[in-house]
Amino acid sequence: MAPQKRARTAGDDGESEVVEVESARSSLRHDTRKKVRVSDTLTNSTPRMLGGKEDGTQPSNLGGEDYERRRDAGFQDLADEDGDTQQATQILQERNQRSMENMPADNGIIESVTCVNFMCHSKLHVSFGPLINFIIGHNGSGKSAVLTAITLCLGGKASSTNRGQSLKSFIKEGQETASLVIRIKNTGHSGYQQEVYGDSIVVERHFSRSGASNFKVKSASGRVISTKKSDLEEICDYFALQIDNPMNVLTQDMARQFLNNSTPSDKYKFFVKGVQLEQLDRDYQLLEETIDQIEHKLDGRGDDIKALKELARKARQKLDMSDRHETMRERIRNYEHQMAWVQVDQQEKAVEQCNVNLLQADQEIEAAEARANTATDAYADSDRKSEEAKAAMSALLNSKFPLEETRKQKKEEFASNRVELVGTQTEQRQIRDYLKDTESRIEKTLENIEQERQRLESVDGGAHLRKIAEIEEAKSRAGEKKEQHDQHRRNAGRLEDSRNAAETDVRSINEPLEQKKREIKHCSDLLQNMIRDRGQSHGGFHQNTPRLLRAIEQEGGFRDKPIGPIGSHVRLLNLDWSSVLERSFGATLESYVVTNKQDQNLLSNLMRRTDCGAPILIGNNQPIDTSQHEPDPRFVTTMRVLQIENDLVRRQLIINQGIEQTLLIEHLEEGNATMFDGARLRNVKQCFCINPNKRGWGYRLAYNRSGEPSVSPIRAIQSVPRMRTDIEAQISLQRETLNNLKSELSELEDRQRTLKENIRRCEQAINTHKRQQSELLVALQRADHLVDRLHDELEQESPQAGRLDALRASLKEAEVEKATREGSYGDAVVQKDKLNGFSKDMLKQLRSIEAALADIDANVSKAEGKATKLSQRRLVALEEKNAAMESIETAKQDKAEAQNKRQGESERLADWTSKAREVVRERVPVDAGETAESLDKKLAKLTNDLKRYEKELGDSRDVIASKAAQTHKAWQTAEKQVEDLQSLAERLKGALIDRMERWRKFRRYISAKARAQFTYLLSERSFRGALKTDHKRRLLDLQVEPDETRTGRGRQTKTLSGGEKSFSTICLLLSLWEAMGSPIRCLDEFDVFMDNVNRDVSMKMMIVAARRSVGRQYILITPQSMGNVDVGDDVKIIKLSDPERGQTALPFAG
């Protein structure tokens, strides 16, 4: 509610009467249509009381008198109107003589108005000055629209503007909605809720052709504070913005009616409504109606009070008679009290036993959790060891396969070489036997030749010997050629070895080449599967996983829905570690997690039914805080590259895989330095590294059981990833892997081609060697031919030497045969040595391979046994862990049951204690040896005895006491209500009398002030006249004499010219405005019927009057220009733009 404007009394400036009142306002609620409803509590009392006080006197009744007669009090306050007018004139003159600067108000004035699609304007914005504003412009420019917008935006009715009957008639043609915005100044210490709204309050009103309308009240920053009209009305009341007051916002039609067509009666109505006297009058009528209603209810209440008093007296007498058996009742009450508290004692014992059971349950949970932690650690250790053993066995088996292939190949080569060696040895023995026979024949032939030569020397004198010497020289050269031929033939074995070695290399690369092709095919198939299953989330799991998940979703028997498969709840943030982590996690990613044994059994049945087997883990939902168990933040761990959606999954990966203590370091050298150089890292179990030479392979770095550093390989995973990743990035990575494999295949094929080229070069060398051998053989044959020719010449020269030639021919034949045998023998020896060497090498390699395979078999056997043993231990550890988890769950269920039981017992104890305290507030000790049964028997006996005594009185003592208390309370309550209503009526009467007195003073002094102001304003143009107020007849009229030299009271307005009449009415309007308390005054086209002289005078007079009204804001509309009016800095002239071309008239109703 706005603060009341205080009337200035004579005590303020030395006068003896109230001399100035700006406005009259009521402190009652502004909605006078609502009547006060007096409580009808008394009408429901029984029996009905008669009116009047307890002594029977009747209160005075104001309702029987005429309200207006009491209000006006015979108009005695208006007996000296001339004196009042004279006093008001003196005050007005004194005020005008004082120099007062017109300062803008801190709040309550309008800063701007904005209209959108309003009337015939698409957008109209007007910013006002804080004091005096003149809005000028041609017809249709929006002058009157501004005042209409102010009225409607601040909550006024459409009909009060006289320009339309509904809001939709103000919407521009062709538009569906319109909006109005007003900004109200809100500065200074008296601003309205300034901490909420700030320095301005923005009021918006939006309405549409469908009839919808809403308000928005915003702060200076644009934040919506309220959308309720009641809050807007409260703001208008606070600033005294009387929008519905016809004198406050005088529209064009109202101004025309007031200035030109109003009768004295109309002017009086404008007067009492404008200065709020009419509003106060309605409030006082409502107050009198309230007093009448109260006094009507007081009628006939006296007899009701007497009847209630008599009933209370009789009930008290009966209660006094009943109190004679109080001793027996006291014993009954004592037994009842003990009966109430004996049950509490028994229940307290039950609660104490529950507390003991609950403490035992807590101890069992702690023990079960300790066992579970131990079992979890043991399972994690067993699982790690089992995985390590499996990895070691897999690595051994992988290393065994190439050795077995090599052994098989070597055995085949050794067997082939053995057969060839046996044949070579047989051939060598045969050649050696033949060679011995040939050598014996040569020795015998040489002896014969020597005998024949000696015989011939003695015959021809030496010529024969010279020919023989020439033959020997030719033989020597032939021997050299033979030696070269034999040497060249022996080199053929080395070339054969090179070719065999090259062929061996080609055979050795064929298997890796085929293996690489198989890897490429598998990788390509995997890529195609990933592309095909791009939209599926379970492509890496068992093919029946979707069936199992649907069955889990449809099954309603689970206490907690199983979570799984675990891999579908884990997102890998770094794809570089996909293969290593997939291999490390193993079957854990395919497992499901439950929280109890019952769900485990149910899930196992579903797996069998859907043919989708997977491991099942038992866990609980208790979160694990790993902040104190993680390595330094500078390290990347497995948990830090995973995004885990479910806490249960996170707990299982921490327990089973130690993800929070597993480092991920890309380079092996850095991993070795981090893990094994210096002191052992805190909170680190193992470290994974990436093998840069094999895509998807990696290394595991850890300490073995003996505390020694251990590095083991991690094979690449050859399946669709089970952890969720960016599928496009995973496909891209798989394509990159496929390209790398193709590059490796290309390198192997290049290597194979190089080796085959080496074979080809070896064969070319062998062919070249054979060609050279043929050439040497030809040279050898030529040398032998020379020897034969010389022999022939020797025989021709010495015919008698035929026997010697025959011997020599035989010798030559034997020697040739020997040379042939020796060459064959040498070849056999070389071949045998070669085959022996090859056999030795093969045997050595086979033995080495056999030893390696034996070692591997032994290691595999040991690893297999170890893996089997560790797998069994892992299963046992898993069963123990599941059993431990189940025991925790069982212990928690037992605790929950104990808690529920304690809760029930405690609630029962609280209920019984509450009921016991209802019986007796303080706890009553129970007599020794008393039980509920014994107390019940004693209580029953005493109760029967008391009932027998009370039967004589007709009711029990409690019933009698209750009736006595009720009747006494009813009597006292009725008396108090009558007294309160009588006091209220008296106070309201006093308030009404005081308010009526104030109302008469308001009417008296407001009228006097208006008369004085009117006379003063007329004198500004040397007019003479008076403002006549007849409150009895409710008339207000003007008497004006334009010629002050003429005597008489003045003329009626009907006899005045149009300009004189308009000027006089403007003086009346300004006089009434001085009696109003609103901070803004609006007037539309006040000078439409004035000539230029009267208009100029009226303009100046209105400006002067506005300046004297300190802090008031004036909004004056005129269609005329302001060029001939001298204005100051406090006057703002707002010229609106001409209307748009083609603008049409508004379709107003009527």
XYZ file of N, CA, C and O in Angstrom, residues 489-560:
288
model
N 85.949 -79.575 -62.197
C 84.825 -80.460 -61.877
C 84.566 -80.512 -60.384
O 83.433 -80.619 -59.930
N 85.647 -80.443 -59.609
C 85.435 -80.458 -58.147
C 84.726 -79.176 -57.671
O 84.020 -79.199 -56.673
N 84.952 -78.054 -58.353
C 84.266 -76.796 -57.945
C 82.750 -76.869 -58.172
O 82.004 -76.023 -57.664
N 82.303 -77.821 -58.950
C 80.857 -77.941 -59.198
C 80.083 -78.217 -57.907
O 78.941 -77.796 -57.748
N 80.667 -78.900 -56.936
C 79.977 -79.181 -55.667
C 79.664 -77.908 -54.889
O 78.603 -77.780 -54.274
N 80.646 -76.963 -54.908
C 80.393 -75.699 -54.186
C 79.217 -74.959 -54.797
O 78.369 -74.410 -54.077
N 79.121 -74.931 -56.121
C 77.992 -74.256 -56.765
C 76.676 -74.960 -56.444
O 75.638 -74.320 -56.253
N 76.717 -76.307 -56.408
C 75.514 -77.035 -56.036
C 75.089 -76.703 -54.611
O 73.895 -76.566 -54.309
N 76.055 -76.565 -53.708
C 75.732 -76.195 -52.311
C 75.064 -74.836 -52.250
O 74.096 -74.627 -51.493
N 75.594 -73.874 -53.021
C 74.989 -72.534 -53.021
C 73.550 -72.593 -53.506
O 72.654 -71.957 -52.942
N 73.337 -73.382 -54.587
C 71.971 -73.497 -55.089
C 71.059 -74.173 -54.073
O 69.911 -73.750 -53.856
N 71.551 -75.233 -53.419
C 70.744 -75.918 -52.407
C 70.409 -74.979 -51.252
O 69.297 -74.997 -50.715
N 71.426 -74.183 -50.843
C 71.169 -73.228 -49.754
C 70.115 -72.214 -50.165
O 69.223 -71.858 -49.378
N 70.182 -71.720 -51.411
C 69.181 -70.769 -51.892
C 67.801 -71.406 -51.937
O 66.783 -70.784 -51.567
N 67.729 -72.682 -52.386
C 66.441 -73.363 -52.407
C 65.896 -73.553 -50.990
O 64.691 -73.451 -50.744
N 66.808 -73.837 -50.037
C 66.391 -73.973 -48.632
C 65.813 -72.655 -48.117
O 64.790 -72.628 -47.406
N 66.460 -71.543 -48.460
C 65.949 -70.230 -48.029
C 64.572 -69.962 -48.616
O 63.686 -69.416 -47.939
N 64.369 -70.344 -49.878
C 63.051 -70.143 -50.496
C 62.009 -70.968 -49.774
O 60.901 -70.515 -49.493
N 62.351 -72.242 -49.468
C 61.386 -73.085 -48.755
C 61.090 -72.531 -47.361
O 59.974 -72.613 -46.862
N 62.126 -71.971 -46.692
C 61.917 -71.447 -45.331
C 61.024 -70.207 -45.314
O 60.369 -69.932 -44.303
N 60.986 -69.444 -46.410
C 60.154 -68.228 -46.429
C 58.732 -68.524 -46.867
O 57.837 -67.687 -46.691
N 58.490 -69.710 -47.418
C 57.143 -70.020 -47.905
C 56.138 -70.070 -46.766
O 55.014 -69.576 -46.890
N 56.528 -70.678 -45.613
C 55.594 -70.808 -44.496
C 55.227 -69.431 -43.903
O 54.039 -69.136 -43.706
N 56.197 -68.535 -43.588
C 55.810 -67.181 -43.122
C 54.952 -66.455 -44.147
O 54.051 -65.688 -43.770
N 55.230 -66.702 -45.431
C 54.453 -66.038 -46.465
C 53.001 -66.518 -46.424
O 52.055 -65.702 -46.484
N 52.805 -67.822 -46.318
C 51.452 -68.355 -46.227
C 50.764 -67.900 -44.942
O 49.562 -67.598 -44.931
N 51.553 -67.853 -43.826
C 50.997 -67.386 -42.550
C 50.529 -65.934 -42.662
O 49.463 -65.555 -42.154
N 51.337 -65.121 -43.339
C 50.981 -63.709 -43.504
C 49.715 -63.581 -44.356
O 48.859 -62.733 -44.086
N 49.566 -64.419 -45.373
C 48.359 -64.392 -46.192
C 47.140 -64.766 -45.363
O 46.059 -64.184 -45.512
N 47.326 -65.773 -44.472
C 46.210 -66.150 -43.613
C 45.831 -64.993 -42.668
O 44.644 -64.737 -42.413
N 46.876 -64.314 -42.135
C 46.610 -63.164 -41.259
C 45.868 -62.066 -42.020
O 44.946 -61.433 -41.480
N 46.262 -61.832 -43.269
C 45.586 -60.792 -44.059
C 44.135 -61.178 -44.302
O 43.224 -60.347 -44.196
N 43.896 -62.462 -44.611
C 42.518 -62.892 -44.833
C 41.692 -62.734 -43.565
O 40.553 -62.257 -43.594
N 42.275 -63.131 -42.406
C 41.544 -62.995 -41.139
C 41.282 -61.524 -40.824
O 40.181 -61.141 -40.407
N 42.277 -60.679 -41.046
C 42.112 -59.243 -40.776
C 41.065 -58.641 -41.707
O 40.256 -57.807 -41.300
N 41.069 -59.052 -42.964
C 40.085 -58.541 -43.917
C 38.677 -58.992 -43.537
O 37.731 -58.205 -43.585
N 38.550 -60.280 -43.145
C 37.240 -60.763 -42.695
C 36.769 -59.997 -41.471
O 35.586 -59.648 -41.341
N 37.709 -59.726 -40.551
C 37.364 -58.983 -39.337
C 36.908 -57.565 -39.681
O 35.935 -57.052 -39.111
N 37.603 -56.947 -40.634
C 37.216 -55.601 -41.062
C 35.821 -55.615 -41.668
O 34.993 -54.728 -41.387
N 35.537 -56.599 -42.499
C 34.208 -56.685 -43.105
C 33.134 -56.889 -42.043
O 32.044 -56.311 -42.118
N 33.449 -57.727 -41.041
C 32.485 -57.947 -39.953
C 32.233 -56.652 -39.183
O 31.097 -56.355 -38.795
N 33.311 -55.880 -38.933
C 33.155 -54.615 -38.205
C 32.311 -53.641 -39.006
O 31.470 -52.921 -38.447
N 32.527 -53.590 -40.319
C 31.722 -52.690 -41.154
C 30.276 -53.150 -41.184
O 29.339 -52.354 -41.108
N 30.082 -54.483 -41.284
C 28.722 -55.014 -41.331
C 27.994 -54.794 -40.005
O 26.808 -54.468 -39.990
N 28.706 -54.964 -38.879
C 28.095 -54.840 -37.548
C 28.282 -53.451 -36.971
O 28.298 -53.276 -35.751
N 28.451 -52.440 -37.834
C 28.757 -51.092 -37.349
C 27.698 -50.586 -36.380
O 27.999 -49.933 -35.403
N 26.428 -50.851 -36.602
C 25.359 -50.338 -35.747
C 25.040 -51.234 -34.568
O 24.148 -50.924 -33.785
N 25.723 -52.386 -34.458
C 25.437 -53.318 -33.371
C 26.429 -53.107 -32.231
O 27.581 -52.754 -32.457
N 25.938 -53.334 -31.019
C 26.778 -53.086 -29.851
C 27.340 -54.358 -29.245
O 28.061 -54.299 -28.269
N 26.986 -55.553 -29.806
C 27.450 -56.802 -29.211
C 28.125 -57.676 -30.258
O 28.074 -58.907 -30.176
N 28.752 -57.066 -31.253
C 29.383 -57.844 -32.309
C 30.557 -58.661 -31.831
O 30.899 -59.684 -32.427
N 31.247 -58.235 -30.770
C 32.429 -58.938 -30.299
C 32.118 -60.045 -29.308
O 33.041 -60.707 -28.829
N 30.848 -60.248 -28.971
C 30.485 -61.235 -27.958
C 29.850 -62.457 -28.629
O 29.771 -62.556 -29.852
N 29.400 -63.366 -27.784
C 28.765 -64.585 -28.266
C 27.587 -64.228 -29.163
O 26.874 -63.241 -28.935
N 27.370 -65.033 -30.203
C 26.338 -64.714 -31.188
C 24.942 -64.698 -30.571
O 24.030 -64.051 -31.097
N 24.743 -65.387 -29.442
C 23.426 -65.424 -28.798
C 23.299 -64.406 -27.681
O 22.336 -64.463 -26.892
N 24.256 -63.477 -27.596
C 24.195 -62.469 -26.530
C 22.913 -61.655 -26.577
O 22.304 -61.406 -25.526
N 22.431 -61.181 -27.763
C 21.156 -60.437 -27.762
C 19.994 -61.241 -27.200
O 19.149 -60.703 -26.495
N 19.959 -62.562 -27.497
C 18.884 -63.401 -26.932
C 18.974 -63.436 -25.422
O 17.957 -63.324 -24.717
N 20.195 -63.582 -24.904
C 20.379 -63.622 -23.449
C 19.964 -62.301 -22.818
O 19.290 -62.283 -21.769
N 20.337 -61.180 -23.420
C 19.984 -59.877 -22.844
C 18.475 -59.664 -22.853
O 17.915 -59.105 -21.903
N 17.804 -60.105 -23.921
C 16.335 -59.999 -23.938
C 15.717 -60.861 -22.853
O 14.751 -60.454 -22.192
N 16.265 -62.050 -22.666
C 15.736 -62.936 -21.622
C 15.941 -62.319 -20.243
O 15.066 -62.404 -19.375
N 17.109 -61.684 -20.026
C 17.358 -61.014 -18.735
C 16.364 -59.889 -18.520
O 15.823 -59.707 -17.424
N 16.100 -59.104 -19.590
C 15.191 -57.969 -19.470
C 13.768 -58.441 -19.176
O 13.024 -57.796 -18.436
N 13.372 -59.585 -19.751
C 12.014 -60.082 -19.562
C 11.843 -60.840 -18.255
O 10.721 -61.015 -17.797
N 12.939 -61.311 -17.672
C 12.865 -62.089 -16.439
C 12.572 -61.158 -15.252
O 13.255 -60.158 -15.045
N 11.555 -61.458 -14.509
C 11.177 -60.625 -13.368
C 11.600 -61.187 -12.028
O 11.240 -60.634 -10.994
N 12.341 -62.301 -12.014
C 12.701 -62.924 -10.748
C 14.003 -62.442 -10.146
O 14.400 -62.890 -9.069
N 14.713 -61.563 -10.829
C 15.993 -61.068 -10.302
C 15.751 -60.086 -9.151
O 14.874 -59.214 -9.239
N 16.549 -60.233 -8.110
C 16.533 -59.216 -7.053
C 17.193 -57.943 -7.552
O 16.726 -56.834 -7.288
N 18.301 -58.096 -8.265
C 18.974 -56.979 -8.942
C 19.313 -57.450 -10.351
O 19.905 -58.519 -10.527
